[in-house]
């Protein structure tokens, strides 16, 4: 597996004064965006879509974290080749910097759709995803990062202006609505964006410390109101709605939210883990999560 | 205020493969140590002591976070001058890199010893300290960081071999015992290192969600067993003891603990905040905190 070691920095001091502010005029203010993607499968469509982003690439850093093992090695080779091509291509298409990391733990469950979506697998799987996200975040965020954009590697279609559009809402945490193209139409995909319900709160209150509540399972009815169903094809793309739980498919976060400490709990935090726990933790830090119900991004259809 | 902007990195990719492991043979294995210090006052004694560390300086990065405002500006000028001197001095004394950040929020309470130690001030003060620590940590930790050493800016005396000594214990989290020189003798200083008690757990269980338990206050008797009193001047310096709560005066943490997500909660986490909350969060992530009761470091005597 090829690897490029960072060159030794100069021995003189390196002073980073003020962390960069994140505003609604992100591109004009030259605000840096760090796009973070946990990557267990490399889709050409994801890469093409990402490279078509109109936000100035010189303000974008990319960060990937790839699983260990044989499959991970293959993904790594693919992403490295793709990165090399872009970074040695036309200047205006090059990204500021690309970080590639490996997981430091094995994934506890299979990559198969059925297997990884079983309710019984969620605590282990999403706990492990949380560790991957945290490692990636802690290793790549810098004082000059203004925004962190979490973009799953199987998001194969978004508006090219997604960074301008989403930063324009000036929210601490903001998610797009994740659908899937299906038989000529679309269907909901990401159920992790929701508004809290009293039923779920009561359920959580009755649980033992180590139990978790995950959304989107018949076996665990929460009666939470699901953001994914708020999509209205004739609605205003700029409609905003407050959320209590979020997913990570296309999630924009002001870097200060993470710098204040908001991370992805791999342990039950208010009986929530990973991205859903992140939204709750951010809330405890004083930050509200929002969603754009009519702003769609599309998940690969396996 | 002088500031040096980081030079623009090359547009080609920068690949950081595996996070660095932390082992008991840290220096021999060329493991990088990131020393992090929230700094509201600059003591020459702290700086001299730090510069005398025998651990190879080329493996050490320093990170400071300095308060905003006039007093902060003065501290900044002092630390910048000190850093410049060292980084342009003898090569073997230079550090690998130095990061200097500013708080992005104001400190809620005065710097006076009485004021900042009042029980009523703890939630605001230590919540704010937690935010400073998190910003500092998120902005400076990198994939090549093996260890993070939290060292308060008023720790004016430690063994020069403290990094070799403490990494040698190979613990995920390890604190020294913080005392103060006083009238020719020594006296206990840091009460944040402790073993949990049933009284404190009962107290916490009876509290409302937003209440916190802090250690070291007569008004809030917890009957926790305090690490600071376990010091035995004739005892073995290598004696280890498990801890449930830790302080941040001289605290060594394997970088993977932070990378997994362990941070300093500014909100009550199991009714604990800042460093004490960090120990609990690390525990939830599967990491045990330890202390060296007979290994002393000394706090400045105001
Ligand atoms: N580093 C890493 N990334 C993973 C792992 N498993 C999944 N991913 C990536 O994490 C994101 C979310 O995972 P995915 O399985 O698509 O979740 P789902 O769409 O909710 O079923 C995708 O970008 C995956 O490529 C893993 O074990 N390690
Ligand atoms: N950045 C920053 N550092 C601070 C602030 N207040 C204290 N510190 C530093 O944080 C560390 C712990 O604070 P200190 O007041 O000494 O805590 P105490 O010894 O427990 O009373 C010391 O290194 C201080 O210099 C602050 O508002 N901002
Ligand atoms: Mn997916
Ligand atoms: Mn102090």
XYZ file of C-alpha atoms in Angstrom, chain A residues 25-299:
275
model
C -21.132 34.255 3.160
C -18.721 31.393 3.415
C -17.125 31.406 -0.048
C -16.850 35.211 -0.245
C -15.183 35.215 3.185
C -12.826 32.457 2.091
C -14.037 30.128 4.813
C -12.482 26.681 4.781
C -14.655 23.591 4.545
C -13.449 20.189 5.678
C -15.392 17.399 3.962
C -15.251 14.197 5.993
C -16.198 10.802 4.629
C -15.949 7.413 6.333
C -15.383 5.213 3.318
C -15.934 1.465 3.147
C -16.755 1.440 -0.552
C -15.584 3.741 -3.295
C -18.249 4.801 -5.781
C -17.198 6.684 -8.911
C -20.510 8.549 -8.734
C -19.667 9.878 -5.277
C -16.272 11.074 -6.457
C -17.632 12.689 -9.617
C -20.370 14.444 -7.667
C -17.907 15.725 -5.063
C -15.489 16.998 -7.697
C -18.291 18.943 -9.336
C -18.856 21.039 -6.182
C -18.758 24.718 -7.189
C -17.420 25.909 -3.819
C -13.773 26.972 -4.420
C -11.735 23.787 -4.163
C -8.757 25.709 -2.793
C -10.897 26.252 0.334
C -11.796 22.574 0.654
C -9.887 19.872 2.502
C -10.987 16.261 2.216
C -10.668 13.641 4.918
C -11.304 9.920 4.466
C -11.159 7.052 6.893
C -10.981 3.608 5.353
C -11.556 0.231 7.067
C -8.706 -2.110 7.850
C -8.116 -5.372 6.084
C -8.207 -6.546 2.508
C -11.383 -4.783 1.431
C -10.107 -1.598 3.017
C -6.825 -1.928 1.117
C -8.733 -2.072 -2.151
C -10.794 1.012 -1.255
C -7.619 2.796 -0.210
C -5.971 2.075 -3.558
C -9.026 3.423 -5.379
C -9.278 6.630 -3.392
C -5.537 7.259 -3.606
C -5.586 6.899 -7.360
C -8.599 9.192 -7.696
C -6.985 11.773 -5.412
C -3.689 11.696 -7.284
C -5.420 12.307 -10.574
C -7.346 15.330 -9.291
C -4.460 16.809 -7.332
C -2.199 16.744 -10.355
C -4.928 17.958 -12.743
C -6.198 21.501 -13.463
C -5.283 23.885 -10.611
C -8.823 25.102 -10.026
C -10.015 21.545 -9.442
C -7.369 20.672 -6.882
C -8.322 20.523 -3.215
C -6.365 22.346 -0.549
C -5.327 19.124 1.160
C -6.416 15.491 1.387
C -6.099 13.347 4.495
C -6.486 9.592 4.351
C -6.677 7.558 7.530
C -7.275 3.926 8.420
C -9.632 2.629 11.089
C -7.814 1.493 14.214
C -10.468 -1.137 14.947
C -12.326 -3.774 12.955
C -15.936 -3.305 11.960
C -18.032 -5.629 14.138
C -20.630 -6.546 11.490
C -20.747 -7.449 7.815
C -21.054 -4.913 5.022
C -24.147 -6.581 3.627
C -27.251 -4.318 3.617
C -29.481 -6.795 5.545
C -26.828 -7.644 8.074
C -25.738 -4.093 8.870
C -29.316 -2.842 9.203
C -30.494 -5.506 11.678
C -31.635 -3.877 14.923
C -29.488 -6.235 16.991
C -26.388 -5.032 15.127
C -26.948 -1.304 15.633
C -25.200 -0.782 18.938
C -21.994 -2.459 17.783
C -22.119 -1.103 14.233
C -23.036 2.469 15.015
C -20.712 2.506 18.024
C -17.916 1.500 15.716
C -18.953 4.113 13.117
C -18.804 6.684 15.924
C -15.197 5.737 16.683
C -14.289 6.061 12.994
C -15.949 9.466 12.753
C -14.234 10.721 15.902
C -10.787 9.574 14.778
C -11.305 11.217 11.425
C -12.551 14.435 12.986
C -9.865 14.731 15.666
C -7.131 14.039 13.124
C -8.141 16.546 10.473
C -9.879 19.579 12.013
C -7.587 22.606 12.314
C -7.938 26.173 13.629
C -8.542 27.363 10.055
C -11.474 24.990 9.523
C -14.702 27.009 9.495
C -17.146 24.266 8.502
C -17.165 20.474 8.641
C -19.308 18.744 6.027
C -20.033 15.099 6.790
C -20.753 13.360 3.516
C -21.212 9.615 3.339
C -19.338 7.810 0.595
C -22.515 6.422 -0.906
C -24.088 9.828 -1.505
C -23.915 9.824 -5.265
C -25.910 12.903 -6.207
C -26.296 16.366 -4.674
C -26.718 19.846 -6.117
C -23.237 21.065 -7.151
C -23.885 24.214 -5.101
C -24.581 22.252 -1.913
C -21.823 23.928 0.106
C -22.871 27.461 -0.876
C -26.527 26.555 -0.349
C -26.114 24.953 3.051
C -23.582 27.405 4.536
C -25.988 30.151 3.406
C -28.426 29.037 6.096
C -25.886 29.947 8.777
C -26.938 27.138 11.140
C -24.627 25.462 13.648
C -25.817 22.035 12.400
C -27.796 21.465 9.226
C -28.756 18.336 7.325
C -30.062 17.794 3.817
C -32.826 15.245 3.253
C -31.479 11.907 2.066
C -33.498 9.998 -0.525
C -32.805 7.237 -2.971
C -33.629 7.081 -6.683
C -35.917 4.098 -7.181
C -37.844 2.810 -10.200
C -37.945 6.169 -11.917
C -39.038 7.944 -8.744
C -37.542 8.578 -5.319
C -37.975 7.002 -1.914
C -36.888 8.000 1.608
C -33.526 6.681 2.793
C -32.151 8.253 5.975
C -34.387 7.800 9.032
C -31.887 9.201 11.513
C -33.200 12.757 11.221
C -36.150 13.202 13.552
C -38.114 15.283 16.017
C -38.292 13.839 19.518
C -41.507 12.251 20.841
C -42.824 11.736 24.356
C -43.051 8.012 23.615
C -39.341 7.835 22.836
C -38.478 9.874 25.932
C -40.570 7.542 28.100
C -38.990 4.536 26.450
C -35.535 5.971 27.107
C -36.412 6.725 30.744
C -37.340 3.082 31.284
C -34.117 1.762 29.775
C -31.022 0.678 31.579
C -27.857 2.769 31.265
C -26.391 0.752 28.432
C -29.457 0.435 26.236
C -29.889 2.453 23.091
C -32.774 3.794 21.066
C -32.260 3.775 17.329
C -34.659 5.187 14.829
C -36.309 3.476 11.901
C -37.130 0.041 13.376
C -40.618 -1.478 13.597
C -39.512 -3.502 16.607
C -38.859 -0.261 18.504
C -41.741 2.101 17.802
C -40.799 5.598 18.949
C -43.569 7.614 17.287
C -40.958 10.248 16.577
C -41.883 12.496 13.709
C -39.508 11.689 10.880
C -37.873 14.445 8.879
C -37.548 12.229 5.827
C -41.350 12.368 5.366
C -41.433 16.162 5.457
C -40.184 16.347 1.908
C -42.606 18.167 -0.377
C -41.613 18.086 -4.020
C -43.347 21.406 -4.611
C -42.041 22.966 -1.391
C -39.461 25.720 -0.977
C -35.929 24.331 -1.033
C -34.976 26.784 1.720
C -37.572 25.606 4.247
C -35.846 24.976 7.590
C -36.983 22.779 10.452
C -35.509 22.139 13.898
C -34.357 18.591 14.596
C -33.509 16.571 17.709
C -31.696 13.687 16.072
C -29.609 13.763 12.912
C -27.979 11.335 10.519
C -24.586 11.771 8.935
C -25.262 11.316 5.229
C -24.973 15.033 4.327
C -24.532 17.019 7.512
C -22.974 20.479 7.739
C -21.518 21.493 11.113
C -19.854 24.740 12.124
C -16.346 23.793 13.197
C -16.796 25.605 16.510
C -19.517 23.078 17.462
C -16.969 20.278 17.197
C -14.226 22.392 18.777
C -16.480 22.996 21.777
C -16.485 19.229 22.194
C -19.426 17.852 20.206
C -18.417 14.397 18.976
C -20.073 11.096 18.086
C -20.661 9.088 21.253
C -19.930 5.392 20.794
C -21.546 4.786 24.186
C -25.218 5.518 24.924
C -25.612 9.257 25.539
C -29.192 9.850 26.637
C -29.619 6.370 25.091
C -28.503 7.716 21.729
C -25.314 6.943 19.825
C -23.285 8.152 16.859
C -24.899 10.955 14.824
C -28.091 10.861 16.874
C -26.044 11.181 20.061
C -24.032 13.949 18.420
C -27.153 16.096 17.957
C -28.042 15.637 21.623
C -24.508 16.433 22.748
C -24.435 19.560 20.594
C -27.716 20.579 22.179
C -26.161 20.201 25.638
C -23.390 22.475 24.367
C -25.998 25.039 23.326
C -26.282 24.316 19.593
C -29.528 23.523 17.764
C -29.679 21.118 14.811
C -31.745 21.937 11.724
C -32.791 20.252 8.517
C -33.830 21.267 5.002
C -36.724 18.893 4.228
C -36.987 19.890 0.559
C -33.285 19.900 -0.200
C -32.510 16.392 -1.421
C -29.354 14.392 -1.725
C -29.372 10.831 -3.067
C -28.015 7.633 -1.567
